[in-house]
XYZ file of C-alpha atoms in Angstrom:
389
model
C -24.100 129.296 5.826
C -24.112 128.263 9.494
C -25.175 124.694 8.783
C -22.494 122.607 7.055
C -24.053 120.669 4.159
C -20.915 118.677 3.410
C -20.956 115.148 4.836
C -17.878 113.163 5.784
C -16.841 110.829 2.946
C -16.906 107.807 5.239
C -20.598 108.458 5.954
C -21.397 108.738 2.260
C -19.529 105.486 1.579
C -21.363 103.780 4.437
C -24.704 104.949 3.015
C -23.784 103.688 -0.459
C -22.673 100.257 0.749
C -25.729 99.747 2.961
C -28.380 101.051 0.598
C -30.902 98.232 0.046
C -31.178 97.732 -3.705
C -33.979 95.137 -3.943
C -37.597 96.332 -3.950
C -39.728 93.258 -3.131
C -42.843 95.448 -3.089
C -42.305 96.248 -6.767
C -43.062 93.089 -8.749
C -40.707 94.094 -11.583
C -37.733 93.489 -9.301
C -38.780 89.888 -8.775
C -38.006 89.088 -12.393
C -34.441 90.477 -12.372
C -32.168 89.808 -9.405
C -29.644 92.605 -8.837
C -25.983 91.611 -9.063
C -22.747 93.524 -9.550
C -19.479 93.084 -11.420
C -16.442 95.321 -11.738
C -16.702 95.476 -15.533
C -18.061 98.380 -17.577
C -19.261 95.940 -20.239
C -21.938 93.265 -19.970
C -21.662 90.121 -22.073
C -23.918 87.086 -22.127
C -24.894 84.165 -24.345
C -28.400 83.052 -25.157
C -30.204 80.292 -27.020
C -33.535 80.680 -28.783
C -36.418 78.391 -29.658
C -35.837 74.716 -28.903
C -32.036 75.036 -28.988
C -31.911 74.452 -25.236
C -33.453 70.999 -25.672
C -30.821 68.311 -26.275
C -31.274 65.956 -29.207
C -32.132 62.467 -27.971
C -29.324 59.923 -27.913
C -29.682 56.811 -30.072
C -29.373 53.151 -29.117
C -26.351 51.256 -30.428
C -25.197 47.709 -30.790
C -22.120 46.761 -28.805
C -18.768 47.502 -30.442
C -20.228 50.307 -32.574
C -19.195 53.942 -32.630
C -21.348 56.438 -30.720
C -23.293 59.008 -32.708
C -21.555 62.390 -32.833
C -23.583 65.193 -31.286
C -23.869 68.619 -32.900
C -23.152 71.716 -30.873
C -25.851 74.352 -30.637
C -24.781 77.767 -31.913
C -25.915 80.465 -29.491
C -25.661 84.198 -29.886
C -23.756 86.632 -27.750
C -24.742 90.151 -26.723
C -22.089 92.574 -25.492
C -23.056 96.081 -24.468
C -22.035 98.917 -22.195
C -23.881 99.337 -18.933
C -25.934 102.526 -18.672
C -24.581 105.361 -16.544
C -27.553 106.640 -14.541
C -27.139 109.722 -12.347
C -28.919 112.678 -10.749
C -27.762 115.565 -8.569
C -29.134 118.359 -6.381
C -27.816 121.678 -5.041
C -28.383 121.198 -1.334
C -26.954 124.563 -0.276
C -29.880 126.445 -1.822
C -32.473 124.056 -0.379
C -31.043 124.117 3.142
C -30.600 127.887 3.085
C -34.303 128.306 2.321
C -35.186 126.053 5.242
C -32.877 127.964 7.599
C -34.384 131.272 6.624
C -37.803 130.013 7.686
C -36.412 129.659 11.204
C -37.055 127.159 13.936
C -35.016 124.353 12.365
C -32.073 123.028 14.329
C -29.099 121.193 12.877
C -30.590 117.775 13.638
C -33.649 118.541 11.523
C -31.518 119.989 8.727
C -29.387 116.857 8.842
C -32.509 114.724 8.379
C -33.474 116.875 5.393
C -29.994 116.440 3.949
C -30.055 112.650 4.190
C -33.608 112.531 2.883
C -32.358 114.318 -0.244
C -29.618 111.706 -0.550
C -32.099 108.865 -0.202
C -34.378 110.427 -2.824
C -31.457 110.729 -5.248
C -30.513 107.084 -4.714
C -34.156 106.034 -5.166
C -34.334 107.967 -8.439
C -31.391 105.955 -9.811
C -32.958 102.709 -8.635
C -36.311 103.647 -10.184
C -34.647 104.193 -13.569
C -33.342 100.625 -13.464
C -36.885 99.394 -12.797
C -38.011 101.254 -15.926
C -35.359 99.387 -17.932
C -36.340 96.003 -16.454
C -40.036 96.596 -17.171
C -39.292 97.601 -20.761
C -37.474 94.311 -21.357
C -40.432 92.394 -19.898
C -42.969 94.298 -22.002
C -41.104 94.580 -25.329
C -38.073 92.278 -25.327
C -35.943 95.336 -26.061
C -34.472 98.316 -24.250
C -34.149 101.739 -25.861
C -32.698 104.892 -24.327
C -32.960 108.413 -25.722
C -31.851 110.668 -22.879
C -29.110 113.272 -22.386
C -27.396 112.747 -25.767
C -27.576 108.952 -25.345
C -29.383 107.077 -28.119
C -29.109 103.286 -27.950
C -31.302 100.243 -28.534
C -30.686 96.697 -27.383
C -32.646 93.786 -28.848
C -32.599 90.897 -26.378
C -33.418 88.326 -29.041
C -37.014 87.437 -28.166
C -38.134 85.429 -31.227
C -40.695 87.051 -33.513
C -43.082 84.137 -32.976
C -43.038 84.964 -29.245
C -44.466 88.430 -29.957
C -48.189 88.302 -30.638
C -51.129 90.616 -31.145
C -54.377 89.765 -29.377
C -57.586 91.776 -29.147
C -58.688 91.905 -25.515
C -60.560 95.179 -25.944
C -63.983 93.548 -26.411
C -66.257 92.107 -23.737
C -66.641 88.707 -25.436
C -62.925 87.910 -25.580
C -62.029 84.229 -25.855
C -59.340 84.430 -23.180
C -58.862 80.693 -22.926
C -58.470 80.348 -26.685
C -55.913 83.149 -26.801
C -53.933 81.756 -23.873
C -53.949 78.358 -25.566
C -52.281 79.964 -28.606
C -49.509 81.299 -26.369
C -49.111 77.935 -24.629
C -48.871 76.207 -28.020
C -46.049 78.524 -29.108
C -44.257 77.895 -25.815
C -44.663 74.130 -26.111
C -43.280 74.192 -29.648
C -40.076 75.813 -28.370
C -39.794 73.444 -25.413
C -40.891 75.977 -22.795
C -43.551 75.601 -20.121
C -45.504 78.726 -19.190
C -45.282 79.342 -15.439
C -47.105 82.671 -15.129
C -48.262 85.944 -16.609
C -47.815 89.630 -15.773
C -50.347 92.312 -16.642
C -52.441 95.123 -15.146
C -55.198 94.844 -12.578
C -57.577 96.255 -15.189
C -57.067 93.241 -17.438
C -57.554 90.799 -14.579
C -60.784 92.575 -13.634
C -62.026 92.230 -17.230
C -61.286 88.520 -17.092
C -63.355 88.265 -13.896
C -66.330 89.829 -15.738
C -65.894 87.834 -18.954
C -68.835 85.522 -19.726
C -66.635 82.884 -21.352
C -64.486 82.693 -18.224
C -67.564 82.639 -16.003
C -69.100 79.786 -18.009
C -65.867 77.769 -17.920
C -65.783 78.074 -14.128
C -69.457 78.039 -13.118
C -71.132 76.300 -16.030
C -73.783 77.645 -18.410
C -75.908 78.917 -15.553
C -73.005 80.937 -14.177
C -72.771 83.404 -17.057
C -73.077 86.916 -15.649
C -71.844 86.022 -12.159
C -68.448 87.605 -11.481
C -65.748 85.131 -10.517
C -62.777 85.715 -8.220
C -59.097 85.842 -9.066
C -58.559 82.643 -7.107
C -61.120 80.924 -9.317
C -59.331 82.212 -12.417
C -56.048 80.900 -11.003
C -57.579 77.493 -10.469
C -58.957 77.542 -14.018
C -55.574 78.420 -15.510
C -53.911 75.703 -13.446
C -56.441 73.118 -14.657
C -56.339 74.146 -18.315
C -52.735 75.211 -18.812
C -50.719 74.084 -15.800
C -49.882 77.509 -14.364
C -51.648 79.778 -11.910
C -49.185 82.572 -11.183
C -50.723 85.953 -11.986
C -48.534 88.993 -11.339
C -50.224 92.389 -11.341
C -48.076 95.440 -12.098
C -49.745 98.837 -11.724
C -46.850 100.755 -10.125
C -45.870 104.130 -11.560
C -42.821 106.365 -11.604
C -42.424 110.118 -11.943
C -40.566 112.012 -14.657
C -39.439 115.619 -14.258
C -39.852 117.533 -17.506
C -37.603 120.280 -18.839
C -40.018 122.983 -17.654
C -40.010 121.644 -14.094
C -43.415 119.961 -14.289
C -43.756 116.243 -13.564
C -45.706 113.433 -15.193
C -46.504 109.916 -14.015
C -45.862 106.830 -16.145
C -46.512 103.124 -15.741
C -43.565 100.751 -15.424
C -45.458 97.985 -17.225
C -47.882 99.003 -20.035
C -51.582 98.482 -19.488
C -52.131 97.073 -23.001
C -49.548 94.282 -22.706
C -49.668 90.814 -21.180
C -46.390 88.951 -20.922
C -46.400 85.219 -20.301
C -43.149 83.728 -19.057
C -41.466 80.372 -18.602
C -39.477 80.861 -15.446
C -37.190 77.966 -14.486
C -35.608 79.558 -11.426
C -36.094 82.332 -8.899
C -35.901 85.013 -11.606
C -35.982 85.424 -15.379
C -32.853 87.523 -15.626
C -30.310 89.670 -13.848
C -30.082 93.389 -13.188
C -26.344 93.754 -13.746
C -24.632 96.690 -12.012
C -21.106 97.996 -12.419
C -18.547 100.406 -11.014
C -19.268 104.077 -11.737
C -16.447 106.570 -12.346
C -17.294 108.084 -8.956
C -16.911 104.741 -7.195
C -13.657 103.991 -9.034
C -12.164 107.171 -7.550
C -12.972 105.948 -4.036
C -10.416 103.148 -4.196
C -9.930 99.513 -5.142
C -12.849 97.151 -5.746
C -13.359 95.101 -2.558
C -15.860 92.635 -1.138
C -17.827 95.558 0.316
C -17.987 97.056 -3.159
C -20.252 94.172 -4.193
C -22.989 95.796 -2.090
C -22.341 99.311 -3.413
C -24.820 99.482 -6.268
C -25.403 103.252 -6.091
C -22.634 105.706 -5.198
C -23.242 109.012 -3.394
C -20.725 111.821 -3.846
C -20.516 115.485 -2.804
C -18.445 118.464 -3.863
C -18.279 122.196 -3.201
C -18.219 125.087 -5.663
C -16.718 128.352 -4.482
C -18.496 130.731 -6.876
C -21.369 130.744 -6.457
C -21.046 128.972 -3.123
C -22.804 125.628 -3.448
C -22.723 122.075 -2.200
C -23.776 119.533 -4.807
C -24.782 115.953 -4.003
C -25.027 113.274 -6.689
C -26.210 109.666 -6.904
C -24.903 107.470 -9.721
C -25.128 103.865 -10.855
C -24.010 101.706 -13.789
C -26.657 99.233 -14.934
C -28.007 96.953 -17.668
C -30.767 94.268 -17.582
C -29.625 90.808 -18.728
C -32.036 88.219 -20.170
C -30.204 84.879 -20.595
C -33.188 83.068 -22.155
C -35.149 85.433 -24.428
C -37.349 82.553 -25.578
C -38.817 82.437 -22.054
C -40.887 85.571 -22.779
C -44.147 85.537 -24.738
C -45.205 89.155 -25.216
C -48.786 89.915 -26.210
C -50.028 93.321 -27.297
C -53.688 93.052 -26.326
C -54.922 96.328 -27.783
C -55.835 94.686 -31.083
C -53.153 96.579 -33.034
C -49.887 95.321 -34.400
C -47.070 95.033 -31.883
C -44.238 97.475 -32.566
C -40.970 95.596 -32.683
C -37.637 97.316 -32.316
C -34.673 95.617 -33.946
C -31.080 96.656 -33.315
C -29.708 95.152 -36.518
C -30.189 98.378 -38.489
C -29.753 100.839 -35.643
C -27.457 103.829 -35.773
C -27.233 104.200 -32.012
C -23.883 105.444 -30.788
C -23.494 102.856 -28.018
C -24.887 99.673 -29.591
C -23.205 97.257 -31.969
C -24.748 94.240 -33.651
C -22.834 91.863 -35.860
C -22.472 93.132 -39.445
C -23.350 96.715 -38.484
C -21.155 99.723 -37.813
C -22.686 100.683 -34.519
C -20.348 100.975 -31.587
C -20.874 98.985 -28.432
C -23.338 96.088 -28.671
C -22.677 93.112 -30.895
C -24.478 89.881 -31.646
C -22.387 87.077 -33.034
C -22.490 83.312 -33.397
C -20.380 81.142 -31.093
C -20.600 77.500 -30.045
C -21.389 76.019 -26.616
C -22.745 72.701 -25.327
C -26.468 71.960 -25.228
C -28.149 72.874 -21.972
C -31.170 71.171 -20.454
C -34.291 73.138 -19.721
C -35.520 72.828 -16.177
C -39.239 72.614 -15.780
C -40.438 74.346 -12.669
C -43.920 75.602 -11.868
C -44.770 78.077 -9.174
C -48.402 78.357 -8.271
C -48.388 81.709 -6.526
C -50.269 84.920 -7.114
C -48.399 88.135 -6.533
């Protein structure tokens, strides 16, 4: 074909290393900061319940021996990062555009790089799906392309609740108080909640909420989100409400596409965030990137790798985007996940899984394991952020 679809490798590398990975417009990304390591495996420790709270020291008389502290026994999760990739035959696409006529090489070049950007975005979007699943379920399961794994991040069972917010006379304040009580018992302080706009709108129309804000004469008068924020701050000490209604597209086997929500509409997750984020989106080095050379400082910014290759028969130029990724949740007790549909929350446990890439202690599964180790007590920071997203 007259137009050359192959791009110089230096340009592809430059694109990969300058591709902006954070999506501030998507609220899911604000909970997991993207970072990268050179390792294929991800390993982290976590403490549950009130294990992060140190036991109080005791007073002593002079010339007496100090009380011996006990070490907290955390758990460790070790798992492979997910290889996420997608490719496109650009020769066929560009040939169709050429045959229509009137397109010069500059326009075709724009089309080519737009394809590359779309491929990179598709990899990034899949990582957002994984992050949202952790926020909404405390687990991550993958059943795609002969991969069948499940990772349980260790969110305690008492942090997973079932509430019925399907009725008009919901006692929102009573239900939120239940969540706050569970958090307080484990030494956590709720700093915000994430849910859908639909649920926030129902709260604005709820008579119990209206009465709490406007008094008995205010029942029936819709209140604003800012008023709800102020109410939550007064009652429970937090006012951050994050709304997640973004969707992603899935291409089915027959070529049709369907839209899905990142964060489920029937879930509200309360969180106790003590820093800028709840966790980390941990990236790694793909096989394609490893072939490009040694891991350097610039490689730290290369989250998604773009590669191209030619096939002689039939003549084709393929372009592929790939990334290695896993969400990490260092403090699973910071999530309080509420299924608000009035039905029992489905909980996925990895301890009895037969997934090929996940290993938990005392199972025979392959790559993710949970085991007991010992580390020093850590202090819980208490930080509130009164912001609405």
